[in-house]
Amino acid sequence: MKTMKTIAAGAVSVALVASLAACGGKPSGDAAPAAQGDGKSGKPMDITITTIAFSAAPTGELEGLKKIGEKFNVNLKINYIPANNITEKLNVLLASSDITDVMFVEDFNTTPSFLNAIDKGAFWELTPHIKNYPNLSKYPQNVFDNASIKGKLYSLPRVRPLDGSEALLLRKDWLDKLGLQPPKTMDELYNVLTAFAKNDPDGNGKADTYGLALFGSPGPAGYLISMFGAGTGWQKGADGSITPNWMTPQAREAMQFWNKTFQSGGIVPDLPVMKSQQVRDMLVQGKAGAAITNVSDAYKFNQDLKKANPNANLVAYEIPKAADGKAHYEQAIGYYGQFLISKKVSEEKLKRILEVYDYTATEEGYNLGTYGIKDTDFTIGADGSVTQTEEGKKKGYSGDSTGQWVTGYYNKYLRASVPGMSSDILEYNKKLVDTIAGQSEPNPEFGLPKSAPFKEKGADWNKKINDMMINVIIGKATIEDWDKFVKTMKDDPGYQSHIKEMNDSFKAKGQK
């Protein structure tokens, strides 16, 4: 998933969203219903879509879109917005009432004006409709739950895998050289990471290797505490309440473990300033022997690693079990961005839009809309991987641009596969994803609106929490300092108001 932006969003007036909602049941634009096409035999129905683009948008008519248009008797008009100003542009479009039939929203937290518009009825509720579309309805229920607002679905989530983004990557050749096995418990993990730092696993006679490659900027990953059983984002209590996971006893245990591991050399010393992209660099350069990242990264990183060391072998493994005897994985939200459908469009047009998106929720439809014409604009390899041809590139096809208007099809094993991967590695990775899926835990916060206090102070709170985590891990602060910090936040009226509001939202969602 691309990094979400954190630019403050502008507000939209009640009068504006009321005017948008008042258009419900009417066709978009000034055209009369007949001009939009009656059924699938008359004039093609115009469907306008606004979405994001991570590369240059195509300038000419694309044959793939034309084919989809012919199939559904529609004329797809796509407005691409560059990713670097998507937040500001979306807010401007909504504030000016200049919205298309379908609107991409990257993150409601950065565009809360869209939540206000939803409350005022500016967009279609899709909950009663999805069941009528066989391919869209195949998305996992967790994805729909996570994308819902107050228990109702107002968007088509741009589907992504729920699992596979969290695995323990280890240099198996280093394990073999040191006579070690993949760790099954936290104590064994500590021993492996320490041995990678102290026992010269690369055999060069120098103390120049480390255990875990881990980034500390913009903040240490949540799995550092969730893998100890603290919960994904929040911990659910037996009474149905939720608590920020960093406030739990398991988080305290995690801080002690990672501090001990850091002191032993089991974590890269540059942790406070390490960036996420540097994790790969540390592994590929042979400086670190472990990381926690996507299952497929083991294969991808290994290809570069082997260029310098043909005997290197980076393998993805299960996360070690916590003290409760269980492995704890964070389940992903299952989508990146969402598409809202304006209430300005008629119900007939809504259904046509959903028909188009139902088709692009198949592999065939997705490829046609994203990559163009098979064997002309793209080819499919024996392993199922897609390669854009030079002809397709010239036309402007790119998953970074032309693939951004569709929701896609759900591929549980997307984070297990890489083009060119051998069948034995692919099958191994699929089994690992299956294992993870059987144990992953969703974040109770998914699908809940941010609390009012968090909107005001959340960035500051998160920085304080992340800074304290880093300081405890590297020994700049003690575990007693951690305890004092937790107490301070428990005594903070604003943070307690945030927790209460989130609990109220969680309980209300559970009653739907």
GROMACS .gro file of C-alpha atoms in nm, residues 9-472:
model
  464
    9ALA     CA    1  -0.826   1.836   0.490
   10GLY     CA    2  -1.060   2.131   0.438
   11ALA     CA    3  -1.417   2.126   0.557
   12VAL     CA    4  -1.720   2.115   0.332
   13SER     CA    5  -2.032   2.313   0.410
   14VAL     CA    6  -2.359   2.155   0.512
   15ALA     CA    7  -2.530   2.345   0.232
   16LEU     CA    8  -2.297   2.189  -0.025
   17VAL     CA    9  -2.345   1.829   0.084
   18ALA     CA   10  -2.717   1.889   0.115
   19SER     CA   11  -2.723   2.004  -0.245
   20LEU     CA   12  -2.529   1.694  -0.350
   21ALA     CA   13  -2.767   1.468  -0.163
   22ALA     CA   14  -3.067   1.644  -0.309
   23CYS     CA   15  -2.962   1.522  -0.651
   24GLY     CA   16  -3.016   1.159  -0.555
   25GLY     CA   17  -3.205   0.954  -0.811
   26LYS     CA   18  -3.120   1.183  -1.103
   27PRO     CA   19  -2.867   1.127  -1.381
   28SER     CA   20  -2.534   1.309  -1.354
   29GLY     CA   21  -2.474   1.630  -1.547
   30ASP     CA   22  -2.735   1.825  -1.740
   31ALA     CA   23  -2.826   1.547  -1.983
   32ALA     CA   24  -3.171   1.398  -1.976
   33PRO     CA   25  -3.201   1.024  -1.899
   34ALA     CA   26  -3.238   0.934  -2.267
   35ALA     CA   27  -2.907   1.101  -2.346
   36GLN     CA   28  -2.738   0.870  -2.101
   37GLY     CA   29  -2.855   0.564  -2.290
   38ASP     CA   30  -3.157   0.348  -2.223
   39GLY     CA   31  -3.049  -0.002  -2.131
   40LYS     CA   32  -2.757  -0.146  -2.325
   41SER     CA   33  -2.893  -0.094  -2.675
   42GLY     CA   34  -2.913   0.285  -2.700
   43LYS     CA   35  -2.653   0.558  -2.682
   44PRO     CA   36  -2.357   0.461  -2.459
   45MET     CA   37  -2.395   0.578  -2.101
   46ASP     CA   38  -2.123   0.821  -1.986
   47ILE     CA   39  -1.948   0.714  -1.667
   48THR     CA   40  -1.699   0.961  -1.521
   49ILE     CA   41  -1.435   0.844  -1.276
   50THR     CA   42  -1.177   1.037  -1.075
   51THR     CA   43  -0.878   0.840  -0.949
   52ILE     CA   44  -0.513   0.859  -0.849
   53ALA     CA   45  -0.206   0.813  -1.073
   54PHE     CA   46   0.147   0.730  -0.962
   55SER     CA   47   0.294   0.784  -1.307
   56ALA     CA   48   0.207   0.985  -1.617
   57ALA     CA   49  -0.157   0.942  -1.718
   58PRO     CA   50  -0.233   0.816  -2.071
   59THR     CA   51  -0.319   1.091  -2.319
   60GLY     CA   52  -0.506   0.900  -2.590
   61GLU     CA   53  -0.801   0.662  -2.602
   62LEU     CA   54  -0.707   0.319  -2.473
   63GLU     CA   55  -0.831   0.011  -2.655
   64GLY     CA   56  -0.884  -0.175  -2.327
   65LEU     CA   57  -1.127   0.090  -2.201
   66LYS     CA   58  -1.299   0.092  -2.538
   67LYS     CA   59  -1.353  -0.287  -2.520
   68ILE     CA   60  -1.499  -0.259  -2.172
   69GLY     CA   61  -1.717   0.027  -2.293
   70GLU     CA   62  -1.851  -0.183  -2.580
   71LYS     CA   63  -1.921  -0.475  -2.348
   72PHE     CA   64  -2.141  -0.264  -2.118
   73ASN     CA   65  -2.251   0.009  -2.360
   74VAL     CA   66  -2.073   0.277  -2.160
   75ASN     CA   67  -1.828   0.555  -2.232
   76LEU     CA   68  -1.563   0.555  -1.959
   77LYS     CA   69  -1.413   0.897  -1.893
   78ILE     CA   70  -1.130   0.883  -1.641
   79ASN     CA   71  -0.982   1.184  -1.466
   80TYR     CA   72  -0.636   1.104  -1.326
   81ILE     CA   73  -0.496   1.309  -1.038
   82PRO     CA   74  -0.120   1.288  -0.962
   83ALA     CA   75  -0.053   1.118  -0.630
   84ASN     CA   76   0.149   1.408  -0.493
   85ASN     CA   77  -0.154   1.640  -0.474
   86ILE     CA   78  -0.443   1.394  -0.453
   87THR     CA   79  -0.557   1.506  -0.105
   88GLU     CA   80  -0.580   1.876  -0.187
   89LYS     CA   81  -0.745   1.815  -0.524
   90LEU     CA   82  -1.010   1.582  -0.385
   91ASN     CA   83  -1.107   1.835  -0.123
   92VAL     CA   84  -1.129   2.110  -0.384
   93LEU     CA   85  -1.349   1.898  -0.611
   94LEU     CA   86  -1.587   1.812  -0.330
   95ALA     CA   87  -1.601   2.170  -0.202
   96SER     CA   88  -1.684   2.296  -0.551
   97SER     CA   89  -1.946   2.023  -0.607
   98ASP     CA   90  -1.746   1.929  -0.916
   99ILE     CA   91  -1.743   1.557  -0.850
  100THR     CA   92  -1.756   1.276  -1.104
  101ASP     CA   93  -1.987   0.976  -1.093
  102VAL     CA   94  -1.717   0.772  -0.918
  103MET     CA   95  -1.468   0.930  -0.678
  104PHE     CA   96  -1.148   0.775  -0.548
  105VAL     CA   97  -1.065   0.847  -0.183
  106GLU     CA   98  -0.722   0.745  -0.060
  107ASP     CA   99  -0.782   0.786   0.312
  108PHE     CA  100  -1.083   0.928   0.495
  109ASN     CA  101  -0.851   1.045   0.772
  110THR     CA  102  -0.692   1.295   0.535
  111THR     CA  103  -1.017   1.382   0.357
  112PRO     CA  104  -1.276   1.388   0.639
  113SER     CA  105  -1.495   1.619   0.430
  114PHE     CA  106  -1.599   1.305   0.239
  115LEU     CA  107  -1.720   1.150   0.564
  116ASN     CA  108  -1.929   1.461   0.621
  117ALA     CA  109  -2.068   1.427   0.269
  118ILE     CA  110  -2.152   1.060   0.331
  119ASP     CA  111  -2.340   1.158   0.649
  120LYS     CA  112  -2.544   1.404   0.443
  121GLY     CA  113  -2.635   1.141   0.182
  122ALA     CA  114  -2.406   1.256  -0.101
  123PHE     CA  115  -2.299   0.902  -0.194
  124TRP     CA  116  -2.480   0.574  -0.251
  125GLU     CA  117  -2.491   0.316   0.023
  126LEU     CA  118  -2.376  -0.007  -0.142
  127THR     CA  119  -2.456  -0.256   0.134
  128PRO     CA  120  -2.779  -0.386  -0.027
  129HIS     CA  121  -2.629  -0.395  -0.378
  130ILE     CA  122  -2.299  -0.584  -0.350
  131LYS     CA  123  -2.465  -0.923  -0.310
  132ASN     CA  124  -2.604  -0.890  -0.663
  133TYR     CA  125  -2.258  -0.883  -0.822
  134PRO     CA  126  -2.087  -1.223  -0.807
  135ASN     CA  127  -1.726  -1.109  -0.844
  136LEU     CA  128  -1.737  -0.812  -0.611
  137SER     CA  129  -1.920  -1.023  -0.355
  138LYS     CA  130  -1.626  -1.266  -0.354
  139TYR     CA  131  -1.416  -1.012  -0.169
  140PRO     CA  132  -1.353  -1.131   0.189
  141GLN     CA  133  -1.613  -1.007   0.435
  142ASN     CA  134  -1.333  -0.862   0.648
  143VAL     CA  135  -1.246  -0.626   0.363
  144PHE     CA  136  -1.602  -0.496   0.346
  145ASP     CA  137  -1.620  -0.471   0.726
  146ASN     CA  138  -1.297  -0.272   0.735
  147ALA     CA  139  -1.420  -0.036   0.463
  148SER     CA  140  -1.762   0.017   0.623
  149ILE     CA  141  -1.869   0.329   0.809
  150LYS     CA  142  -2.098   0.284   1.107
  151GLY     CA  143  -2.174  -0.065   0.983
  152LYS     CA  144  -2.270   0.041   0.630
  153LEU     CA  145  -2.072   0.017   0.307
  154TYR     CA  146  -2.045   0.332   0.098
  155SER     CA  147  -1.753   0.237  -0.120
  156LEU     CA  148  -1.593  -0.019  -0.344
  157PRO     CA  149  -1.263  -0.103  -0.174
  158ARG     CA  150  -0.958  -0.137  -0.401
  159VAL     CA  151  -0.890  -0.485  -0.277
  160ARG     CA  152  -0.554  -0.606  -0.149
  161PRO     CA  153  -0.448  -0.924   0.036
  162LEU     CA  154  -0.531  -0.952   0.404
  163ASP     CA  155  -0.228  -1.166   0.482
  164GLY     CA  156   0.131  -1.218   0.375
  165SER     CA  157   0.274  -0.878   0.466
  166GLU     CA  158   0.429  -1.005   0.788
  167ALA     CA  159   0.679  -1.290   0.786
  168LEU     CA  160   1.019  -1.345   0.944
  169LEU     CA  161   1.290  -1.332   0.678
  170LEU     CA  162   1.613  -1.510   0.775
  171ARG     CA  163   1.942  -1.594   0.608
  172LYS     CA  164   1.911  -1.972   0.607
  173ASP     CA  165   2.275  -2.007   0.501
  174TRP     CA  166   2.371  -1.818   0.817
  175LEU     CA  167   2.149  -2.045   1.027
  176ASP     CA  168   2.316  -2.351   0.872
  177LYS     CA  169   2.667  -2.217   0.924
  178LEU     CA  170   2.596  -2.148   1.292
  179GLY     CA  171   2.409  -2.475   1.350
  180LEU     CA  172   2.082  -2.300   1.430
  181GLN     CA  173   1.720  -2.374   1.347
  182PRO     CA  174   1.450  -2.122   1.252
  183PRO     CA  175   1.321  -1.981   1.584
  184LYS     CA  176   0.990  -2.106   1.717
  185THR     CA  177   0.981  -1.898   2.037
  186MET     CA  178   1.088  -1.547   2.137
  187ASP     CA  179   1.382  -1.684   2.335
  188GLU     CA  180   1.501  -1.870   2.026
  189LEU     CA  181   1.454  -1.554   1.818
  190TYR     CA  182   1.677  -1.365   2.061
  191ASN     CA  183   1.944  -1.636   2.033
  192VAL     CA  184   1.935  -1.631   1.652
  193LEU     CA  185   1.952  -1.253   1.620
  194THR     CA  186   2.234  -1.234   1.874
  195ALA     CA  187   2.428  -1.510   1.701
  196PHE     CA  188   2.396  -1.328   1.368
  197ALA     CA  189   2.565  -1.030   1.534
  198LYS     CA  190   2.835  -1.204   1.738
  199ASN     CA  191   2.929  -1.534   1.573
  200ASP     CA  192   3.059  -1.419   1.232
  201PRO     CA  193   2.788  -1.585   1.017
  202ASP     CA  194   2.943  -1.460   0.691
  203GLY     CA  195   3.282  -1.606   0.782
  204ASN     CA  196   3.490  -1.299   0.699
  205GLY     CA  197   3.650  -1.281   1.040
  206LYS     CA  198   3.501  -0.940   1.114
  207ALA     CA  199   3.232  -0.829   1.358
  208ASP     CA  200   3.035  -0.651   1.086
  209THR     CA  201   2.697  -0.826   1.079
  210TYR     CA  202   2.373  -0.769   1.267
  211GLY     CA  203   2.051  -0.953   1.333
  212LEU     CA  204   1.729  -0.768   1.257
  213ALA     CA  205   1.713  -0.488   0.999
  214LEU     CA  206   1.450  -0.257   1.143
  215PHE     CA  207   1.346   0.100   1.064
  216GLY     CA  208   1.280   0.358   1.333
  217SER     CA  209   1.170   0.647   1.114
  218PRO     CA  210   0.887   0.748   1.090
  219GLY     CA  211   0.830   0.501   1.372
  220PRO     CA  212   0.893   0.137   1.461
  221ALA     CA  213   0.649  -0.106   1.307
  222GLY     CA  214   0.345  -0.210   1.507
  223TYR     CA  215   0.436  -0.578   1.484
  224LEU     CA  216   0.713  -0.521   1.740
  225ILE     CA  217   0.446  -0.530   2.008
  226SER     CA  218   0.158  -0.708   1.833
  227MET     CA  219   0.366  -1.024   1.787
  228PHE     CA  220   0.379  -1.050   2.167
  229GLY     CA  221   0.000  -1.074   2.185
  230ALA     CA  222  -0.075  -0.706   2.247
  231GLY     CA  223  -0.330  -0.697   1.965
  232THR     CA  224  -0.327  -0.538   1.622
  233GLY     CA  225  -0.349  -0.165   1.691
  234TRP     CA  226  -0.588  -0.224   1.977
  235GLN     CA  227  -0.637  -0.513   2.217
  236LYS     CA  228  -0.987  -0.649   2.262
  237GLY     CA  229  -1.086  -0.726   2.620
  238ALA     CA  230  -1.318  -0.997   2.746
  239ASP     CA  231  -1.573  -0.726   2.830
  240GLY     CA  232  -1.586  -0.607   2.470
  241SER     CA  233  -1.375  -0.299   2.527
  242ILE     CA  234  -1.065  -0.206   2.329
  243THR     CA  235  -0.735  -0.068   2.461
  244PRO     CA  236  -0.446   0.083   2.263
  245ASN     CA  237  -0.207  -0.209   2.225
  246TRP     CA  238   0.097  -0.010   2.336
  247MET     CA  239  -0.064   0.033   2.680
  248THR     CA  240  -0.089  -0.342   2.746
  249PRO     CA  241   0.134  -0.566   2.962
  250GLN     CA  242   0.236  -0.750   2.644
  251ALA     CA  243   0.372  -0.425   2.501
  252ARG     CA  244   0.583  -0.378   2.813
  253GLU     CA  245   0.717  -0.731   2.769
  254ALA     CA  246   0.796  -0.650   2.407
  255MET     CA  247   0.990  -0.337   2.503
  256GLN     CA  248   1.204  -0.538   2.743
  257PHE     CA  249   1.270  -0.804   2.479
  258TRP     CA  250   1.370  -0.560   2.206
  259ASN     CA  251   1.591  -0.361   2.442
  260LYS     CA  252   1.774  -0.679   2.538
  261THR     CA  253   1.805  -0.775   2.173
  262PHE     CA  254   1.936  -0.431   2.075
  263GLN     CA  255   2.196  -0.435   2.351
  264SER     CA  256   2.322  -0.772   2.226
  265GLY     CA  257   2.369  -0.639   1.870
  266GLY     CA  258   2.066  -0.830   1.748
  267ILE     CA  259   1.915  -0.512   1.592
  268VAL     CA  260   2.095  -0.275   1.356
  269PRO     CA  261   2.253   0.010   1.556
  270ASP     CA  262   2.117   0.280   1.326
  271LEU     CA  263   1.761   0.195   1.426
  272PRO     CA  264   1.654   0.551   1.524
  273VAL     CA  265   1.738   0.694   1.180
  274MET     CA  266   1.680   0.388   0.960
  275LYS     CA  267   1.418   0.433   0.686
  276SER     CA  268   1.190   0.153   0.566
  277GLN     CA  269   1.364   0.123   0.227
  278GLN     CA  270   1.698   0.070   0.402
  279VAL     CA  271   1.579  -0.264   0.539
  280ARG     CA  272   1.619  -0.412   0.193
  281ASP     CA  273   1.962  -0.251   0.154
  282MET     CA  274   2.090  -0.402   0.479
  283LEU     CA  275   1.977  -0.750   0.373
  284VAL     CA  276   2.101  -0.728   0.014
  285GLN     CA  277   2.440  -0.596   0.126
  286GLY     CA  278   2.480  -0.887   0.369
  287LYS     CA  279   2.493  -0.660   0.673
  288ALA     CA  280   2.179  -0.798   0.840
  289GLY     CA  281   2.041  -1.148   0.848
  290ALA     CA  282   1.676  -1.090   0.940
  291ALA     CA  283   1.376  -0.869   0.873
  292ILE     CA  284   1.001  -0.878   0.919
  293THR     CA  285   0.827  -0.794   0.593
  294ASN     CA  286   0.629  -0.941   0.299
  295VAL     CA  287   0.657  -1.313   0.232
  296SER     CA  288   0.757  -1.248  -0.129
  297ASP     CA  289   1.039  -1.011  -0.027
  298ALA     CA  290   1.257  -1.308   0.062
  299TYR     CA  291   1.266  -1.411  -0.304
  300LYS     CA  292   1.294  -1.056  -0.439
  301PHE     CA  293   1.577  -0.956  -0.207
  302ASN     CA  294   1.750  -1.289  -0.263
  303GLN     CA  295   1.786  -1.224  -0.635
  304ASP     CA  296   2.005  -0.921  -0.566
  305LEU     CA  297   2.177  -1.083  -0.270
  306LYS     CA  298   2.289  -1.376  -0.483
  307LYS     CA  299   2.461  -1.147  -0.732
  308ALA     CA  300   2.732  -1.082  -0.474
  309ASN     CA  301   2.700  -1.411  -0.288
  310PRO     CA  302   2.568  -1.707  -0.493
  311ASN     CA  303   2.545  -1.920  -0.179
  312ALA     CA  304   2.319  -1.678   0.006
  313ASN     CA  305   1.970  -1.804   0.085
  314LEU     CA  306   1.706  -1.571   0.230
  315VAL     CA  307   1.391  -1.756   0.333
  316ALA     CA  308   1.055  -1.646   0.480
  317TYR     CA  309   0.943  -1.821   0.800
  318GLU     CA  310   0.662  -1.806   1.053
  319ILE     CA  311   0.671  -1.545   1.330
  320PRO     CA  312   0.786  -1.704   1.660
  321LYS     CA  313   0.526  -1.782   1.925
  322ALA     CA  314   0.465  -1.543   2.212
  323ALA     CA  315   0.455  -1.637   2.582
  324ASP     CA  316   0.092  -1.751   2.543
  325GLY     CA  317   0.207  -2.021   2.299
  326LYS     CA  318   0.049  -1.852   1.996
  327ALA     CA  319   0.191  -1.673   1.692
  328HIS     CA  320   0.033  -1.331   1.647
  329TYR     CA  321   0.011  -1.170   1.305
  330GLU     CA  322  -0.136  -0.835   1.209
  331GLN     CA  323  -0.407  -0.876   0.948
  332ALA     CA  324  -0.390  -0.601   0.686
  333ILE     CA  325  -0.687  -0.377   0.615
  334GLY     CA  326  -0.741  -0.554   0.282
  335TYR     CA  327  -0.763  -0.254   0.051
  336TYR     CA  328  -0.584   0.058  -0.065
  337GLY     CA  329  -0.821   0.344  -0.133
  338GLN     CA  330  -1.194   0.330  -0.200
  339PHE     CA  331  -1.437   0.437  -0.472
  340LEU     CA  332  -1.751   0.630  -0.378
  341ILE     CA  333  -2.045   0.657  -0.618
  342SER     CA  334  -2.220   0.993  -0.627
  343LYS     CA  335  -2.587   1.003  -0.532
  344LYS     CA  336  -2.630   1.234  -0.834
  345VAL     CA  337  -2.643   0.923  -1.053
  346SER     CA  338  -2.967   0.734  -1.101
  347GLU     CA  339  -3.017   0.383  -0.967
  348GLU     CA  340  -3.004   0.255  -1.324
  349LYS     CA  341  -2.664   0.415  -1.371
  350LEU     CA  342  -2.548   0.289  -1.031
  351LYS     CA  343  -2.623  -0.064  -1.144
  352ARG     CA  344  -2.433  -0.013  -1.470
  353ILE     CA  345  -2.132   0.120  -1.278
  354LEU     CA  346  -2.141  -0.183  -1.050
  355GLU     CA  347  -2.163  -0.414  -1.353
  356VAL     CA  348  -1.845  -0.259  -1.492
  357TYR     CA  349  -1.665  -0.290  -1.160
  358ASP     CA  350  -1.789  -0.644  -1.117
  359TYR     CA  351  -1.620  -0.730  -1.446
  360THR     CA  352  -1.294  -0.560  -1.347
  361ALA     CA  353  -1.307  -0.768  -1.028
  362THR     CA  354  -1.218  -1.065  -1.250
  363GLU     CA  355  -0.864  -1.133  -1.370
  364GLU     CA  356  -0.972  -1.091  -1.734
  365GLY     CA  357  -1.148  -0.761  -1.671
  366TYR     CA  358  -0.872  -0.628  -1.450
  367ASN     CA  359  -0.604  -0.705  -1.708
  368LEU     CA  360  -0.810  -0.551  -1.988
  369GLY     CA  361  -0.868  -0.231  -1.792
  370THR     CA  362  -0.513  -0.210  -1.659
  371TYR     CA  363  -0.281  -0.353  -1.924
  372GLY     CA  364  -0.484  -0.342  -2.246
  373ILE     CA  365  -0.517  -0.610  -2.514
  374LYS     CA  366  -0.361  -0.945  -2.437
  375ASP     CA  367  -0.065  -1.045  -2.661
  376THR     CA  368  -0.057  -0.693  -2.804
  377ASP     CA  369  -0.021  -0.463  -2.505
  378PHE     CA  370   0.079  -0.729  -2.253
  379THR     CA  371   0.169  -1.096  -2.225
  380ILE     CA  372   0.103  -1.352  -1.954
  381GLY     CA  373   0.388  -1.582  -1.858
  382ALA     CA  374   0.366  -1.949  -1.772
  383ASP     CA  375   0.366  -1.851  -1.403
  384GLY     CA  376   0.073  -1.616  -1.456
  385SER     CA  377   0.279  -1.299  -1.435
  386VAL     CA  378   0.190  -1.002  -1.656
  387THR     CA  379   0.453  -0.821  -1.865
  388GLN     CA  380   0.373  -0.497  -2.042
  389THR     CA  381   0.497  -0.497  -2.403
  390GLU     CA  382   0.681  -0.204  -2.555
  391GLU     CA  383   0.370  -0.138  -2.761
  392GLY     CA  384   0.161  -0.126  -2.444
  393LYS     CA  385   0.407   0.110  -2.276
  394LYS     CA  386   0.398   0.346  -2.574
  395LYS     CA  387   0.019   0.365  -2.545
  396GLY     CA  388   0.050   0.468  -2.182
  397TYR     CA  389  -0.053   0.146  -2.009
  398SER     CA  390   0.091   0.111  -1.662
  399GLY     CA  391  -0.032  -0.044  -1.341
  400ASP     CA  392   0.078   0.280  -1.173
  401SER     CA  393  -0.170   0.483  -1.378
  402THR     CA  394  -0.415   0.285  -1.592
  403GLY     CA  395  -0.459   0.029  -1.315
  404GLN     CA  396  -0.578   0.286  -1.063
  405TRP     CA  397  -0.942   0.318  -1.171
  406VAL     CA  398  -1.033  -0.045  -1.099
  407THR     CA  399  -1.086  -0.222  -0.768
  408GLY     CA  400  -0.912  -0.539  -0.887
  409TYR     CA  401  -0.968  -0.905  -0.813
  410TYR     CA  402  -0.888  -1.063  -0.479
  411ASN     CA  403  -0.569  -1.267  -0.486
  412LYS     CA  404  -0.500  -1.418  -0.146
  413TYR     CA  405  -0.147  -1.507  -0.254
  414LEU     CA  406  -0.044  -1.176  -0.407
  415ARG     CA  407   0.223  -1.129  -0.139
  416ALA     CA  408   0.352  -1.481  -0.195
  417SER     CA  409   0.440  -1.465  -0.562
  418VAL     CA  410   0.691  -1.284  -0.782
  419PRO     CA  411   0.730  -1.321  -1.161
  420GLY     CA  412   0.992  -1.584  -1.239
  421MET     CA  413   0.960  -1.759  -0.903
  422SER     CA  414   1.004  -2.136  -0.920
  423SER     CA  415   0.701  -2.353  -0.848
  424ASP     CA  416   0.853  -2.503  -0.533
  425ILE     CA  417   0.915  -2.161  -0.377
  426LEU     CA  418   0.568  -2.044  -0.479
  427GLU     CA  419   0.403  -2.346  -0.317
  428TYR     CA  420   0.613  -2.298  -0.003
  429ASN     CA  421   0.509  -1.932   0.013
  430LYS     CA  422   0.142  -2.015  -0.041
  431LYS     CA  423   0.147  -2.258   0.249
  432LEU     CA  424   0.311  -1.992   0.464
  433VAL     CA  425   0.039  -1.741   0.374
  434ASP     CA  426  -0.224  -2.004   0.459
  435THR     CA  427  -0.060  -2.054   0.798
  436ILE     CA  428  -0.052  -1.680   0.861
  437ALA     CA  429  -0.416  -1.642   0.752
  438GLY     CA  430  -0.521  -1.897   1.010
  439GLN     CA  431  -0.374  -1.687   1.291
  440SER     CA  432  -0.386  -1.321   1.181
  441GLU     CA  433  -0.578  -1.069   1.386
  442PRO     CA  434  -0.769  -0.772   1.236
  443ASN     CA  435  -0.738  -0.426   1.384
  444PRO     CA  436  -1.060  -0.339   1.574
  445GLU     CA  437  -1.009   0.021   1.462
  446PHE     CA  438  -1.060  -0.063   1.095
  447GLY     CA  439  -1.392   0.077   0.978
  448LEU     CA  440  -1.420   0.320   1.268
  449PRO     CA  441  -1.403   0.698   1.231
  450LYS     CA  442  -1.114   0.873   1.399
  451SER     CA  443  -1.210   1.032   1.729
  452ALA     CA  444  -1.239   1.409   1.753
  453PRO     CA  445  -0.949   1.430   2.003
  454PHE     CA  446  -0.730   1.219   1.777
  455LYS     CA  447  -0.797   1.444   1.478
  456GLU     CA  448  -0.669   1.733   1.687
  457LYS     CA  449  -0.378   1.575   1.873
  458GLY     CA  450  -0.319   1.236   1.709
  459ALA     CA  451  -0.002   1.331   1.523
  460ASP     CA  452   0.157   1.460   1.843
  461TRP     CA  453   0.048   1.157   2.042
  462ASN     CA  454   0.184   0.916   1.783
  463LYS     CA  455   0.519   1.095   1.776
  464LYS     CA  456   0.548   1.075   2.155
  465ILE     CA  457   0.461   0.704   2.155
  466ASN     CA  458   0.703   0.623   1.873
  467ASP     CA  459   0.982   0.826   2.029
  468MET     CA  460   0.938   0.649   2.362
  469MET     CA  461   0.941   0.308   2.192
  470ILE     CA  462   1.266   0.391   2.015
  471ASN     CA  463   1.426   0.532   2.328
  472VAL     CA  464   1.339   0.225   2.535
   0.00000   0.00000   0.00000
